[in-house]
Amino acid sequence: MEEKLSQQSRSDLKAPVSQLSSTLQSTFKQRHSHFDQFFRELLDKAGLSLHDMFVRTYGLMYVENAELFKHFFQELRRYYAAGGVSLEQMLAEFWAELLERMFRLLNVQHSFSDAYMECVSKHTEQLRPFGDVPRKLKLQITRAFVAARTFVQGLALIPEVVSKVSTVSRARREGTPSPQGLQDLGYGTGFPPSWGDGCV
């Protein structure tokens, strides 16, 4: 008799928990997919918009150096997708390379050795050729990408967490008080008293 009641209780609980679990998993998988697609499209549009504006503004001078910006956006995509990229280092290298290229383009009449250009790159912070833009951009990019990456990873993990939580053994739940509003799920009274403090 006791075994039959235990089995009935398990089956009565399993269906609603399973249904709720499936619904939550599906919802969060969909949210993950939508956000991921949105952020990737946003990044693609930003790259295209910047490219179009620079082509109109700087023409051939930009076109000949466009791979620097293309690489910049590839690194941002790589960071978002998998990490493994130091945003701070990537941005520092971008600004140093941009300074070197601009310096050579604006001083075409002169020939500079690699040692001279390396010296210029090392003194970028003192020279501040781009003003406060590198610092502001670093803050904005770091905030945006760390937040977006953390958020999308969290959304990706939620279905797994829901699945694991929904499979907590019935034996652990037997004897626990029913949380308010969930009496029909068949909880018993075996959890520690603190577990149900906010439920009953």
Short mmCIF file of C-alpha atoms in Angstrom, two decimals:
data_model
loop_
_atom_site.label_atom_id
_atom_site.label_comp_id
_atom_site.label_asym_id
_atom_site.label_seq_id
_atom_site.Cartn_x
_atom_site.Cartn_y
_atom_site.Cartn_z
CA MET A 1 0.00 0.00 0.00
CA GLU A 2 2.73 2.44 1.00
CA GLU A 3 4.71 1.56 -2.14
CA LYS A 4 1.63 2.15 -4.33
CA LEU A 5 1.05 5.55 -2.73
CA SER A 6 4.70 6.41 -3.25
CA GLN A 7 4.53 5.43 -6.93
CA GLN A 8 1.26 7.33 -7.40
CA SER A 9 2.78 10.39 -5.75
CA ARG A 10 5.82 10.14 -8.03
CA SER A 11 3.73 9.88 -11.18
CA ASP A 12 1.38 12.70 -10.03
CA LEU A 13 4.39 14.95 -9.54
CA LYS A 14 6.38 13.87 -12.58
CA ALA A 15 3.96 15.06 -15.28
CA PRO A 16 3.48 18.69 -14.11
CA VAL A 17 7.17 19.09 -13.26
CA SER A 18 8.19 17.60 -16.60
CA GLN A 19 5.78 19.86 -18.48
CA LEU A 20 6.95 22.97 -16.62
CA SER A 21 10.58 21.95 -17.13
CA SER A 22 10.07 21.46 -20.88
CA THR A 23 8.30 24.80 -21.20
CA LEU A 24 11.06 26.64 -19.32
CA GLN A 25 13.81 24.90 -21.28
CA SER A 26 12.13 25.74 -24.58
CA THR A 27 11.56 29.36 -23.56
CA PHE A 28 15.16 29.93 -22.53
CA LYS A 29 16.59 28.15 -25.59
CA GLN A 30 14.48 30.45 -27.74
CA ARG A 31 15.57 33.54 -25.78
CA HIS A 32 19.21 32.46 -26.13
CA SER A 33 18.83 32.01 -29.87
CA HIS A 34 17.08 35.37 -30.33
CA PHE A 35 19.61 37.32 -28.27
CA ASP A 36 22.58 35.61 -29.90
CA GLN A 37 21.23 36.33 -33.37
CA PHE A 38 20.39 39.93 -32.43
CA PHE A 39 23.86 40.63 -31.03
CA ARG A 40 25.67 39.06 -33.99
CA GLU A 41 23.52 41.04 -36.44
CA LEU A 42 24.18 44.21 -34.45
CA LEU A 43 27.91 43.59 -34.66
CA ASP A 44 27.72 42.90 -38.41
CA LYS A 45 25.69 46.07 -38.99
CA ALA A 46 28.16 48.13 -36.94
CA GLY A 47 31.05 46.81 -39.04
CA LEU A 48 29.26 47.52 -42.33
CA SER A 49 28.12 50.96 -41.20
CA LEU A 50 31.65 51.92 -40.11
CA HIS A 51 33.06 50.56 -43.37
CA ASP A 52 30.57 52.53 -45.50
CA MET A 53 31.15 55.75 -43.55
CA PHE A 54 34.95 55.42 -43.77
CA VAL A 55 34.82 54.66 -47.51
CA ARG A 56 32.78 57.85 -48.06
CA THR A 57 34.94 59.92 -45.71
CA TYR A 58 38.48 58.69 -46.42
CA GLY A 59 38.13 56.94 -49.77
CA LEU A 60 41.13 55.05 -51.09
CA MET A 61 43.22 55.81 -47.99
CA TYR A 62 40.73 53.80 -45.91
CA VAL A 63 40.11 51.08 -48.52
CA GLU A 64 43.83 50.27 -48.64
CA ASN A 65 43.81 49.80 -44.84
CA ALA A 66 40.33 48.32 -44.39
CA GLU A 67 41.73 44.92 -43.34
CA LEU A 68 42.79 46.50 -40.02
CA PHE A 69 39.15 47.28 -39.23
CA LYS A 70 37.97 43.95 -40.62
CA HIS A 71 40.40 42.19 -38.27
CA PHE A 72 39.15 44.38 -35.40
CA PHE A 73 35.57 43.19 -35.91
CA GLN A 74 36.69 39.57 -36.37
CA GLU A 75 38.40 39.73 -32.98
CA LEU A 76 35.26 41.18 -31.39
CA ARG A 77 33.21 38.34 -32.89
CA ARG A 78 35.77 35.81 -31.68
CA TYR A 79 35.65 37.23 -28.15
CA TYR A 80 31.85 37.15 -28.11
CA ALA A 81 31.67 33.59 -29.46
CA ALA A 82 34.41 31.90 -27.46
CA GLY A 83 36.41 34.30 -25.31
CA GLY A 84 40.13 33.73 -25.46
CA VAL A 85 40.73 37.31 -26.59
CA SER A 86 42.00 40.00 -24.26
CA LEU A 87 39.88 42.99 -25.21
CA GLU A 88 42.35 45.37 -23.61
CA GLN A 89 45.32 43.94 -25.50
CA MET A 90 43.37 43.70 -28.75
CA LEU A 91 42.32 47.35 -28.51
CA ALA A 92 45.86 48.48 -27.62
CA GLU A 93 47.23 46.64 -30.67
CA PHE A 94 44.49 48.10 -32.87
CA TRP A 95 45.26 51.69 -31.84
CA ALA A 96 49.03 51.16 -32.17
CA GLU A 97 48.63 49.70 -35.67
CA LEU A 98 46.20 52.47 -36.66
CA LEU A 99 48.63 55.12 -35.42
CA GLU A 100 51.49 53.57 -37.37
CA ARG A 101 49.48 53.39 -40.58
CA MET A 102 48.14 56.93 -40.23
CA PHE A 103 51.59 58.26 -39.38
CA ARG A 104 53.04 56.70 -42.54
CA LEU A 105 50.11 57.89 -44.69
CA LEU A 106 50.31 61.46 -43.42
CA ASN A 107 54.09 61.56 -43.83
CA VAL A 108 54.43 59.85 -47.21
CA GLN A 109 57.33 62.14 -48.13
CA HIS A 110 59.44 60.60 -45.34
CA SER A 111 60.75 57.10 -44.87
CA PHE A 112 60.67 55.71 -41.34
CA SER A 113 62.54 52.72 -40.03
CA ASP A 114 60.72 49.98 -38.16
CA ALA A 115 62.61 50.96 -35.00
CA TYR A 116 61.34 54.54 -35.32
CA MET A 117 57.76 53.36 -35.83
CA GLU A 118 58.06 51.02 -32.86
CA CYS A 119 59.20 53.97 -30.77
CA VAL A 120 56.17 55.98 -31.93
CA SER A 121 53.87 53.07 -31.01
CA LYS A 122 55.43 52.76 -27.56
CA HIS A 123 54.71 56.43 -26.86
CA THR A 124 51.09 56.36 -28.01
CA GLU A 125 49.79 57.07 -24.50
CA GLN A 126 52.00 60.15 -24.12
CA LEU A 127 51.32 61.38 -27.67
CA ARG A 128 47.56 60.73 -27.42
CA PRO A 129 47.03 61.16 -31.18
CA PHE A 130 43.40 60.03 -30.89
CA GLY A 131 42.65 62.06 -27.77
CA ASP A 132 40.44 60.29 -25.24
CA VAL A 133 38.72 58.09 -27.85
CA PRO A 134 40.75 54.89 -27.14
CA ARG A 135 40.01 55.03 -23.41
CA LYS A 136 36.29 55.71 -23.94
CA LEU A 137 35.99 53.04 -26.61
CA LYS A 138 37.79 50.51 -24.40
CA LEU A 139 35.33 51.17 -21.56
CA GLN A 140 32.29 50.96 -23.83
CA ILE A 141 33.41 47.85 -25.69
CA THR A 142 34.51 46.06 -22.53
CA ARG A 143 31.23 46.80 -20.75
CA ALA A 144 29.08 45.86 -23.73
CA PHE A 145 30.91 42.68 -24.69
CA VAL A 146 31.46 41.34 -21.19
CA ALA A 147 27.77 41.92 -20.39
CA ALA A 148 26.55 40.43 -23.69
CA ARG A 149 28.82 37.40 -23.43
CA THR A 150 27.86 36.75 -19.81
CA PHE A 151 24.16 37.15 -20.60
CA VAL A 152 24.21 34.81 -23.60
CA GLN A 153 26.20 32.20 -21.66
CA GLY A 154 23.70 32.43 -18.81
CA LEU A 155 20.79 31.96 -21.22
CA ALA A 156 22.55 28.94 -22.71
CA LEU A 157 23.03 27.34 -19.26
CA ILE A 158 19.52 27.87 -17.92
CA PRO A 159 17.90 24.94 -19.81
CA GLU A 160 20.52 22.57 -18.38
CA VAL A 161 19.98 23.92 -14.87
CA VAL A 162 16.19 23.59 -15.22
CA SER A 163 16.63 20.02 -16.43
CA LYS A 164 18.84 19.09 -13.48
CA VAL A 165 16.59 20.80 -10.94
CA SER A 166 13.49 19.10 -12.32
CA THR A 167 15.05 15.66 -11.89
CA VAL A 168 15.75 16.02 -8.16
CA SER A 169 14.70 12.69 -6.74
CA ARG A 170 11.23 12.31 -5.33
CA ALA A 171 12.77 10.70 -2.26
CA ARG A 172 14.37 14.02 -1.32
CA ARG A 173 11.02 15.76 -1.64
CA GLU A 174 8.94 13.23 0.26
CA GLY A 175 7.69 14.58 3.52
CA THR A 176 8.20 18.25 2.62
CA PRO A 177 5.51 20.86 3.14
CA SER A 178 3.75 21.99 -0.01
CA PRO A 179 4.87 25.45 -1.16
CA GLN A 180 1.96 27.86 -1.22
CA GLY A 181 -0.01 27.44 -4.43
CA LEU A 182 1.62 24.11 -5.33
CA GLN A 183 -0.32 21.74 -3.08
CA ASP A 184 -1.43 19.62 -6.03
CA LEU A 185 2.21 18.77 -6.87
CA GLY A 186 2.34 16.34 -3.93
CA TYR A 187 5.12 17.63 -1.66
CA GLY A 188 5.63 15.95 1.73
CA THR A 189 7.44 17.11 4.91
CA GLY A 190 11.05 15.81 4.85
CA PHE A 191 13.20 18.86 3.89
CA PRO A 192 14.92 20.87 6.62
CA PRO A 193 12.58 23.45 8.22
CA SER A 194 14.48 26.39 6.68
CA TRP A 195 13.78 25.10 3.14
CA GLY A 196 10.08 25.83 3.34
CA ASP A 197 10.25 29.14 5.23
CA GLY A 198 9.11 31.25 2.29
CA CYS A 199 6.85 28.60 0.79
CA VAL A 200 4.09 27.95 3.30
#
